[in-house]
Amino acid sequence: MERSLRLGRLATFAYFVLNGFLMGMWIVHIPEIEHRAGISHAVLGWLLLLLGAGAFAGMQLVGPLTDRFGARTVVPLSAALCSAGVVLPGWAANAWSLGAALLALGLGNGCLDVSMNAHAIQVERGYQRPVMSAFHAAFSIGGVLAALAGARMLSWGWSPVANLGTVALLGLVIAVVAAPALLGTRSVDAPGTPDAPDGPAAAAKGLRRTKTPRRIWGLATLALMIMLCEGVANDWSTLHLRNVLGAPAATAALAYGAFSTAMTVGRLLTDRVAARFGSVAVLRYGASAAALGLTAAALSSSIPLTLIGWTLFGAGLSGCVPQLFSAAGHADPDAAGTHVSRVAGLGYVGMLAGPAIIGPLTQVMPLHLTFFLPVAFCAVAAATAGVLRPRNAAPTRPETRAGTTDSGQRPAHMAPRETTPDTHSVERSHEH
């Protein structure tokens, strides 16, 4: 089992890197695709909404399918769909064809996003310790690889169709090669826990689940807030330094670079922090640090201090979303895909809403003052971090030995499992 679990973890890393790489390659080629389609920046902005709509639809579609057929089946198919979709924008010759291409690419991206996160939940359950944040860091690494590879391919003078077609073939190969290492539903149960249902019985059970618990919607709402904050950094950090502080273009670009680097490094480290202090502490103190960092960036007139603020903002946010995904997936293993799709879907809406909200606000106040909206969202996330703790989790007395949190509660991955037939109630008794 240990070998299959390690292979499953490596396969999950591969799909996360692939997802980041595919979407990064599309981003790198946006200028060439825009020119080929003969559209303006404004038209492109509207068409990008179709990319978001396709992703949201894919997330909601694939969640129940993952619960019904298993991540081992759905993840490779989603990866193949996303890989095939990435070449479509390269063929677009006008706004209509580009819109259809982006809708298809978004659908594939949404399907892969939710299904690979659902499989990451299985891996985390098998390891019995936090591993989710590292997977999200792998997505960021995929984006970095795309920037490097895309720049090299563009320097060769290849057309977008040739570049993205090569990327699509590579993605299809990875989707097929990594598939056999993915975990089946029976391979992640802890010792002493009865086998999880598989096949038609599991499918029938998944179909009977229709109502999403309130706690999942609470997690989804927090995901919307946190990912809106990420979207603000993606879209406005560079403009903040350039337009508000008058920094040179090269210096202004460092704002997003500092934020994204802090996000990646933070996600590589968050799993260890969550294992020691628990997911509630990661969200509470991470969101608090993010609020402090963005406040400093908004109020500062010093470029170095502003860069430090954006760095702290990225570091604070880095571990928040993975904790929300993890908590949603562990709330009920039989509905992990559906629950993750709810959290990821609303989170994606938040990511898209960032520019849509901040832009109009700049008509009535300076850009740096609009940042206090995401600051407020970070404060709400910090204040409500307890939603990560299941309501029926029994309180424990403070302990000082290694492996306990400062509140005396063991992280879920370290809590001992009971060998009772009712595995779902046992699973929900742990803190995630």
Short mmCIF file of C-alpha atoms in Angstrom, two decimals:
data_model
loop_
_atom_site.label_atom_id
_atom_site.label_comp_id
_atom_site.label_asym_id
_atom_site.label_seq_id
_atom_site.Cartn_x
_atom_site.Cartn_y
_atom_site.Cartn_z
CA MET A 1 0.00 0.00 0.00
CA GLU A 2 2.83 2.44 0.84
CA ARG A 3 4.28 2.11 -2.65
CA SER A 4 0.92 2.65 -4.34
CA LEU A 5 0.29 5.67 -2.11
CA ARG A 6 3.63 7.21 -3.05
CA LEU A 7 2.95 6.59 -6.73
CA GLY A 8 -0.51 8.09 -6.33
CA ARG A 9 1.02 11.19 -4.77
CA LEU A 10 3.54 11.54 -7.60
CA ALA A 11 0.77 11.14 -10.17
CA THR A 12 -1.23 13.87 -8.42
CA PHE A 13 1.78 16.17 -8.56
CA ALA A 14 2.04 15.42 -12.29
CA TYR A 15 -1.57 16.43 -12.95
CA PHE A 16 -1.28 19.63 -10.89
CA VAL A 17 1.90 20.63 -12.75
CA LEU A 18 0.20 19.75 -16.04
CA ASN A 19 -2.83 21.91 -15.23
CA GLY A 20 -0.64 24.90 -14.36
CA PHE A 21 1.48 24.31 -17.45
CA LEU A 22 -1.49 24.11 -19.83
CA MET A 23 -3.12 27.28 -18.52
CA GLY A 24 0.24 29.06 -18.41
CA MET A 25 0.91 28.23 -22.06
CA TRP A 26 -2.45 29.72 -23.02
CA ILE A 27 -1.60 32.92 -21.11
CA VAL A 28 1.82 33.20 -22.73
CA HIS A 29 0.24 33.02 -26.19
CA ILE A 30 -2.58 35.53 -25.57
CA PRO A 31 -0.97 38.40 -27.55
CA GLU A 32 -0.40 36.24 -30.65
CA ILE A 33 -3.87 34.69 -30.43
CA GLU A 34 -5.47 38.11 -30.01
CA HIS A 35 -3.65 39.36 -33.12
CA ARG A 36 -4.58 36.30 -35.19
CA ALA A 37 -8.26 36.63 -34.22
CA GLY A 38 -8.20 40.34 -35.07
CA ILE A 39 -9.88 41.51 -31.86
CA SER A 40 -9.32 44.39 -29.46
CA HIS A 41 -8.31 44.21 -25.80
CA ALA A 42 -11.88 45.07 -24.83
CA VAL A 43 -13.32 42.20 -26.85
CA LEU A 44 -10.74 39.85 -25.40
CA GLY A 45 -11.78 40.91 -21.91
CA TRP A 46 -15.37 39.93 -22.62
CA LEU A 47 -14.33 36.64 -24.22
CA LEU A 48 -12.29 35.75 -21.14
CA LEU A 49 -15.59 35.60 -19.27
CA LEU A 50 -16.43 32.57 -21.43
CA LEU A 51 -13.25 30.92 -20.17
CA GLY A 52 -14.48 31.48 -16.62
CA ALA A 53 -18.01 30.32 -17.45
CA GLY A 54 -16.68 27.13 -18.99
CA ALA A 55 -14.49 26.46 -15.95
CA PHE A 56 -17.38 26.99 -13.55
CA ALA A 57 -19.63 24.67 -15.57
CA GLY A 58 -16.91 22.02 -15.71
CA MET A 59 -16.40 22.18 -11.96
CA GLN A 60 -20.08 21.66 -11.21
CA LEU A 61 -20.38 18.89 -13.79
CA VAL A 62 -17.35 16.85 -12.82
CA GLY A 63 -17.81 16.91 -9.02
CA PRO A 64 -20.73 14.43 -8.92
CA LEU A 65 -19.13 12.41 -11.73
CA THR A 66 -15.96 12.03 -9.67
CA ASP A 67 -18.01 10.79 -6.70
CA ARG A 68 -19.86 8.36 -8.95
CA PHE A 69 -17.05 6.91 -11.08
CA GLY A 70 -13.96 7.68 -8.97
CA ALA A 71 -11.10 10.12 -9.48
CA ARG A 72 -8.99 7.36 -11.05
CA THR A 73 -11.35 7.35 -14.01
CA VAL A 74 -12.26 11.03 -14.21
CA VAL A 75 -8.85 12.68 -13.70
CA PRO A 76 -7.14 11.27 -16.84
CA LEU A 77 -10.20 12.03 -18.98
CA SER A 78 -10.30 15.58 -17.62
CA ALA A 79 -6.58 16.01 -18.26
CA ALA A 80 -7.05 14.79 -21.83
CA LEU A 81 -9.96 17.19 -22.32
CA CYS A 82 -7.96 20.13 -20.99
CA SER A 83 -4.94 19.17 -23.10
CA ALA A 84 -7.01 18.94 -26.25
CA GLY A 85 -8.72 22.22 -25.43
CA VAL A 86 -5.51 24.23 -25.13
CA VAL A 87 -4.82 24.03 -28.88
CA LEU A 88 -8.24 25.38 -29.88
CA PRO A 89 -7.53 29.10 -29.24
CA GLY A 90 -4.53 28.83 -31.56
CA TRP A 91 -6.87 28.00 -34.46
CA ALA A 92 -9.30 30.83 -33.74
CA ALA A 93 -9.61 33.24 -36.68
CA ASN A 94 -12.26 35.58 -35.26
CA ALA A 95 -14.06 36.52 -32.06
CA TRP A 96 -16.74 33.84 -32.43
CA SER A 97 -14.33 30.95 -32.88
CA LEU A 98 -12.10 32.23 -30.09
CA GLY A 99 -15.09 32.46 -27.76
CA ALA A 100 -16.05 28.86 -28.50
CA ALA A 101 -12.43 27.77 -28.02
CA LEU A 102 -12.17 29.51 -24.66
CA LEU A 103 -15.44 27.98 -23.51
CA ALA A 104 -14.09 24.49 -24.34
CA LEU A 105 -10.73 25.21 -22.71
CA GLY A 106 -12.45 26.51 -19.59
CA LEU A 107 -14.62 23.39 -19.43
CA GLY A 108 -11.56 21.14 -19.53
CA ASN A 109 -9.74 23.27 -16.97
CA GLY A 110 -12.68 23.16 -14.56
CA CYS A 111 -13.03 19.41 -14.90
CA LEU A 112 -9.34 18.82 -14.25
CA ASP A 113 -9.22 21.30 -11.36
CA VAL A 114 -11.95 19.60 -9.33
CA SER A 115 -11.13 15.98 -10.17
CA MET A 116 -7.42 16.30 -9.36
CA ASN A 117 -8.25 18.06 -6.08
CA ALA A 118 -10.67 15.23 -5.24
CA HIS A 119 -7.87 12.74 -5.86
CA ALA A 120 -5.54 14.87 -3.73
CA ILE A 121 -8.05 14.42 -0.90
CA GLN A 122 -7.72 10.64 -1.30
CA VAL A 123 -3.95 10.89 -1.14
CA GLU A 124 -4.10 13.10 1.95
CA ARG A 125 -6.48 10.66 3.63
CA GLY A 126 -4.03 7.85 2.93
CA TYR A 127 -1.05 9.76 4.29
CA GLN A 128 -2.97 10.88 7.39
CA ARG A 129 -1.17 14.20 7.35
CA PRO A 130 -1.55 17.44 5.38
CA VAL A 131 -0.21 17.26 1.81
CA MET A 132 -2.71 19.45 -0.06
CA SER A 133 -0.74 22.71 -0.08
CA ALA A 134 2.22 21.13 -1.86
CA PHE A 135 -0.08 20.07 -4.69
CA HIS A 136 -1.26 23.65 -5.12
CA ALA A 137 2.37 24.77 -5.15
CA ALA A 138 2.93 22.29 -8.00
CA PHE A 139 0.26 24.13 -10.01
CA SER A 140 2.24 27.36 -9.60
CA ILE A 141 5.42 25.58 -10.64
CA GLY A 142 3.64 24.43 -13.78
CA GLY A 143 2.89 28.06 -14.58
CA VAL A 144 6.55 28.99 -14.17
CA LEU A 145 7.58 26.15 -16.50
CA ALA A 146 5.03 27.38 -19.03
CA ALA A 147 6.48 30.89 -18.95
CA LEU A 148 9.98 29.54 -19.60
CA ALA A 149 8.96 27.02 -22.26
CA GLY A 150 6.57 29.43 -23.94
CA ALA A 151 9.19 32.14 -24.20
CA ARG A 152 11.61 29.69 -25.80
CA MET A 153 9.03 28.37 -28.30
CA LEU A 154 7.97 31.88 -29.26
CA SER A 155 11.62 32.80 -29.85
CA TRP A 156 11.74 30.03 -32.47
CA GLY A 157 9.03 31.80 -34.43
CA TRP A 158 6.53 28.95 -34.26
CA SER A 159 2.86 29.73 -34.75
CA PRO A 160 0.42 29.48 -31.81
CA VAL A 161 -1.12 26.39 -33.44
CA ALA A 162 2.27 24.65 -33.62
CA ASN A 163 3.23 25.62 -30.07
CA LEU A 164 -0.08 24.77 -28.46
CA GLY A 165 -0.44 21.63 -30.56
CA THR A 166 2.89 20.39 -29.20
CA VAL A 167 1.77 21.22 -25.68
CA ALA A 168 -1.52 19.37 -26.25
CA LEU A 169 0.30 16.22 -27.38
CA LEU A 170 2.58 16.41 -24.34
CA GLY A 171 -0.45 16.81 -22.09
CA LEU A 172 -2.19 13.79 -23.62
CA VAL A 173 0.93 11.68 -23.05
CA ILE A 174 1.15 12.74 -19.39
CA ALA A 175 -2.58 12.10 -18.91
CA VAL A 176 -2.17 8.52 -20.14
CA VAL A 177 1.18 7.72 -18.51
CA ALA A 178 0.24 8.99 -15.04
CA ALA A 179 -3.21 7.37 -14.99
CA PRO A 180 -2.22 3.85 -13.78
CA ALA A 181 -0.62 5.33 -10.62
CA LEU A 182 -3.84 7.00 -9.47
CA LEU A 183 -5.52 5.56 -6.40
CA GLY A 184 -8.71 3.55 -6.42
CA THR A 185 -11.26 4.20 -3.69
CA ARG A 186 -10.23 1.02 -1.81
CA SER A 187 -6.56 1.95 -1.62
CA VAL A 188 -6.83 4.88 0.79
CA ASP A 189 -8.69 3.43 3.75
CA ALA A 190 -6.82 3.47 7.04
CA PRO A 191 -6.04 0.21 8.77
CA GLY A 192 -9.03 -1.11 10.68
CA THR A 193 -11.52 0.83 8.56
CA PRO A 194 -13.99 -1.18 6.49
CA ASP A 195 -13.52 -0.97 2.74
CA ALA A 196 -15.17 1.99 1.06
CA PRO A 197 -17.88 1.01 -1.37
CA ASP A 198 -16.85 0.88 -5.00
CA GLY A 199 -18.50 0.32 -8.34
CA PRO A 200 -22.30 0.43 -8.78
CA ALA A 201 -23.00 0.52 -5.06
CA ALA A 202 -20.86 3.63 -4.62
CA ALA A 203 -22.40 5.17 -7.71
CA ALA A 204 -25.92 4.63 -6.41
CA LYS A 205 -24.94 6.06 -3.04
CA GLY A 206 -23.41 9.12 -4.70
CA LEU A 207 -26.52 9.70 -6.76
CA ARG A 208 -28.68 9.82 -3.63
CA ARG A 209 -26.70 12.77 -2.26
CA THR A 210 -28.33 15.96 -3.46
CA LYS A 211 -28.18 18.52 -0.66
CA THR A 212 -24.95 20.32 0.09
CA PRO A 213 -24.43 20.91 3.85
CA ARG A 214 -24.35 24.47 5.17
CA ARG A 215 -20.78 24.04 6.34
CA ILE A 216 -19.66 23.36 2.76
CA TRP A 217 -21.34 26.56 1.60
CA GLY A 218 -19.55 28.36 4.43
CA LEU A 219 -16.23 27.01 3.17
CA ALA A 220 -17.19 27.99 -0.37
CA THR A 221 -17.98 31.54 0.72
CA LEU A 222 -14.58 31.84 2.37
CA ALA A 223 -12.98 30.46 -0.81
CA LEU A 224 -14.74 33.19 -2.78
CA MET A 225 -13.32 35.86 -0.46
CA ILE A 226 -9.78 34.47 -0.37
CA MET A 227 -9.57 33.83 -4.11
CA LEU A 228 -10.96 37.31 -4.80
CA CYS A 229 -7.98 38.58 -2.80
CA GLU A 230 -5.67 36.50 -4.99
CA GLY A 231 -7.33 37.93 -8.08
CA VAL A 232 -6.76 41.46 -6.82
CA ALA A 233 -3.03 40.77 -6.48
CA ASN A 234 -2.88 39.17 -9.93
CA ASP A 235 -4.59 42.08 -11.66
CA TRP A 236 -3.70 45.17 -9.65
CA SER A 237 -0.41 44.73 -7.80
CA THR A 238 1.77 45.86 -10.70
CA LEU A 239 -0.57 48.75 -11.56
CA HIS A 240 -0.46 49.81 -7.91
CA LEU A 241 3.29 50.39 -7.98
CA ARG A 242 3.22 51.87 -11.47
CA ASN A 243 0.30 54.27 -11.21
CA VAL A 244 0.10 55.08 -7.48
CA LEU A 245 3.79 55.13 -6.51
CA GLY A 246 5.19 56.05 -9.93
CA ALA A 247 7.61 53.12 -10.03
CA PRO A 248 9.37 52.25 -13.31
CA ALA A 249 7.74 49.43 -15.29
CA ALA A 250 10.49 46.95 -14.42
CA THR A 251 10.22 47.75 -10.72
CA ALA A 252 6.42 47.63 -10.79
CA ALA A 253 6.55 44.09 -12.17
CA LEU A 254 8.33 43.04 -8.98
CA ALA A 255 5.09 43.47 -7.03
CA TYR A 256 3.38 40.54 -8.73
CA GLY A 257 6.66 38.63 -8.74
CA ALA A 258 7.01 39.06 -4.98
CA PHE A 259 3.41 38.02 -4.39
CA SER A 260 3.51 34.92 -6.60
CA THR A 261 6.89 33.78 -5.28
CA ALA A 262 5.67 34.10 -1.70
CA MET A 263 2.53 32.14 -2.63
CA THR A 264 4.55 29.28 -4.12
CA VAL A 265 7.10 29.08 -1.31
CA GLY A 266 4.38 29.41 1.31
CA ARG A 267 2.41 26.50 -0.15
CA LEU A 268 5.52 24.33 -0.13
CA LEU A 269 5.88 25.01 3.61
CA THR A 270 2.23 25.11 4.71
CA ASP A 271 1.73 21.34 5.04
CA ARG A 272 4.31 21.18 7.82
CA VAL A 273 2.73 24.15 9.57
CA ALA A 274 -0.74 22.59 9.29
CA ALA A 275 0.59 19.31 10.67
CA ARG A 276 1.99 21.08 13.72
CA PHE A 277 -0.66 23.70 14.47
CA GLY A 278 -3.78 22.59 12.59
CA SER A 279 -5.70 23.94 9.62
CA VAL A 280 -7.70 26.45 11.70
CA ALA A 281 -4.49 28.18 12.77
CA VAL A 282 -3.22 28.25 9.17
CA LEU A 283 -6.35 30.04 7.97
CA ARG A 284 -6.68 32.34 10.99
CA TYR A 285 -3.10 33.56 11.18
CA GLY A 286 -2.50 33.36 7.44
CA ALA A 287 -5.49 35.56 6.65
CA SER A 288 -4.45 37.94 9.45
CA ALA A 289 -0.93 38.21 8.02
CA ALA A 290 -2.38 38.81 4.55
CA ALA A 291 -4.58 41.61 5.89
CA LEU A 292 -1.58 43.20 7.60
CA GLY A 293 0.57 42.91 4.47
CA LEU A 294 -2.01 44.44 2.12
CA THR A 295 -2.73 47.23 4.60
CA ALA A 296 0.96 48.07 4.70
CA ALA A 297 1.15 48.01 0.89
CA ALA A 298 -1.93 50.24 0.55
CA LEU A 299 -0.76 52.87 3.04
CA SER A 300 2.95 52.91 2.23
CA SER A 301 4.59 55.55 0.06
CA SER A 302 7.85 53.59 0.02
CA ILE A 303 8.43 51.16 -2.84
CA PRO A 304 10.55 48.72 -0.76
CA LEU A 305 7.98 48.65 2.05
CA THR A 306 5.18 48.19 -0.49
CA LEU A 307 6.99 45.21 -2.00
CA ILE A 308 7.36 43.75 1.48
CA GLY A 309 3.62 44.24 1.97
CA TRP A 310 2.76 42.37 -1.25
CA THR A 311 5.17 39.60 -0.22
CA LEU A 312 3.49 39.23 3.17
CA PHE A 313 0.09 39.29 1.44
CA GLY A 314 1.12 36.34 -0.74
CA ALA A 315 2.70 34.41 2.11
CA GLY A 316 -0.38 34.84 4.28
CA LEU A 317 -2.82 33.76 1.57
CA SER A 318 -0.68 30.85 0.38
CA GLY A 319 -2.05 28.18 2.69
CA CYS A 320 -5.65 29.36 3.02
CA VAL A 321 -7.35 27.91 -0.07
CA PRO A 322 -5.74 24.45 0.26
CA GLN A 323 -7.14 24.19 3.80
CA LEU A 324 -10.64 25.01 2.52
CA PHE A 325 -10.42 22.41 -0.25
CA SER A 326 -9.09 19.83 2.18
CA ALA A 327 -11.82 20.46 4.73
CA ALA A 328 -14.51 20.21 2.04
CA GLY A 329 -13.15 16.95 0.69
CA HIS A 330 -12.75 15.31 4.09
CA ALA A 331 -16.19 16.34 5.33
CA ASP A 332 -17.68 13.30 3.61
CA PRO A 333 -15.44 10.99 1.54
CA ASP A 334 -18.41 9.74 -0.49
CA ALA A 335 -19.24 13.28 -1.66
CA ALA A 336 -15.71 14.69 -1.83
CA GLY A 337 -15.93 15.58 -5.51
CA THR A 338 -19.25 17.37 -5.15
CA HIS A 339 -18.13 19.30 -2.08
CA VAL A 340 -14.82 20.33 -3.67
CA SER A 341 -16.72 21.47 -6.77
CA ARG A 342 -18.85 23.80 -4.65
CA VAL A 343 -15.82 25.34 -2.93
CA ALA A 344 -13.74 25.54 -6.11
CA GLY A 345 -16.67 26.93 -8.11
CA LEU A 346 -17.41 29.82 -5.79
CA GLY A 347 -13.69 30.40 -5.34
CA TYR A 348 -13.29 30.72 -9.09
CA VAL A 349 -16.15 33.24 -9.15
CA GLY A 350 -14.19 35.24 -6.57
CA MET A 351 -11.05 35.10 -8.69
CA LEU A 352 -12.96 36.53 -11.65
CA ALA A 353 -14.79 39.07 -9.50
CA GLY A 354 -11.60 40.77 -8.31
CA PRO A 355 -11.03 42.96 -11.39
CA ALA A 356 -14.77 43.42 -11.89
CA ILE A 357 -15.17 44.91 -8.40
CA ILE A 358 -11.92 46.86 -8.01
CA GLY A 359 -12.15 48.46 -11.45
CA PRO A 360 -15.42 50.34 -10.85
CA LEU A 361 -14.32 51.29 -7.33
CA THR A 362 -11.35 53.17 -8.80
CA GLN A 363 -13.87 55.58 -10.32
CA VAL A 364 -14.81 56.86 -6.87
CA MET A 365 -11.58 56.40 -4.87
CA PRO A 366 -7.84 55.95 -5.43
CA LEU A 367 -6.67 52.45 -6.35
CA HIS A 368 -4.77 51.85 -3.12
CA LEU A 369 -7.85 52.61 -1.02
CA THR A 370 -9.89 49.94 -2.87
CA PHE A 371 -7.52 47.37 -1.36
CA PHE A 372 -9.29 47.71 1.96
CA LEU A 373 -12.11 45.58 0.52
CA PRO A 374 -9.85 42.49 0.25
CA VAL A 375 -8.36 43.49 3.61
CA ALA A 376 -11.89 43.24 5.06
CA PHE A 377 -12.38 39.84 3.41
CA CYS A 378 -9.13 38.60 4.97
CA ALA A 379 -10.35 39.83 8.37
CA VAL A 380 -13.64 37.93 7.92
CA ALA A 381 -11.73 34.77 6.98
CA ALA A 382 -9.53 35.08 10.06
CA ALA A 383 -12.54 35.63 12.33
CA THR A 384 -14.47 32.66 10.93
CA ALA A 385 -11.58 30.20 10.57
CA GLY A 386 -13.30 27.90 13.04
CA VAL A 387 -15.56 26.69 10.23
CA LEU A 388 -12.71 24.36 9.29
CA ARG A 389 -13.38 22.51 12.53
CA PRO A 390 -16.37 20.12 12.22
CA ARG A 391 -19.15 21.05 14.60
CA ASN A 392 -19.20 17.63 16.23
CA ALA A 393 -15.47 17.63 16.92
CA ALA A 394 -15.03 16.88 20.60
CA PRO A 395 -12.92 19.42 22.50
CA THR A 396 -9.78 18.14 24.16
CA ARG A 397 -7.68 19.39 27.01
CA PRO A 398 -4.49 21.28 26.13
CA GLU A 399 -1.45 19.05 25.72
CA THR A 400 2.18 19.97 25.39
CA ARG A 401 3.63 16.85 23.80
CA ALA A 402 4.71 16.91 20.14
CA GLY A 403 1.99 16.46 17.55
CA THR A 404 -0.71 18.54 19.23
CA THR A 405 -1.90 21.98 18.36
CA ASP A 406 -1.67 24.96 20.62
CA SER A 407 -5.38 24.57 21.30
CA GLY A 408 -4.90 20.97 22.41
CA GLN A 409 -6.49 19.45 19.32
CA ARG A 410 -4.59 17.09 17.11
CA PRO A 411 -4.64 17.81 13.41
CA ALA A 412 -6.98 15.40 11.66
CA HIS A 413 -4.22 13.46 9.96
CA MET A 414 -2.67 12.62 13.35
CA ALA A 415 -5.85 11.78 15.23
CA PRO A 416 -6.25 8.08 16.00
CA ARG A 417 -8.98 6.33 14.06
CA GLU A 418 -11.65 4.24 15.71
CA THR A 419 -12.52 0.85 14.32
CA THR A 420 -16.26 1.16 14.33
CA PRO A 421 -18.59 0.28 11.47
CA ASP A 422 -19.81 3.87 11.14
CA THR A 423 -16.74 5.21 9.34
CA HIS A 424 -18.42 8.40 8.18
CA SER A 425 -19.16 9.62 11.68
CA VAL A 426 -15.59 8.82 12.68
CA GLU A 427 -14.24 10.70 9.67
CA ARG A 428 -16.30 13.76 10.46
CA SER A 429 -15.10 13.81 14.06
CA HIS A 430 -11.63 14.91 13.03
CA GLU A 431 -10.55 18.47 12.46
CA HIS A 432 -9.51 19.45 8.98
#
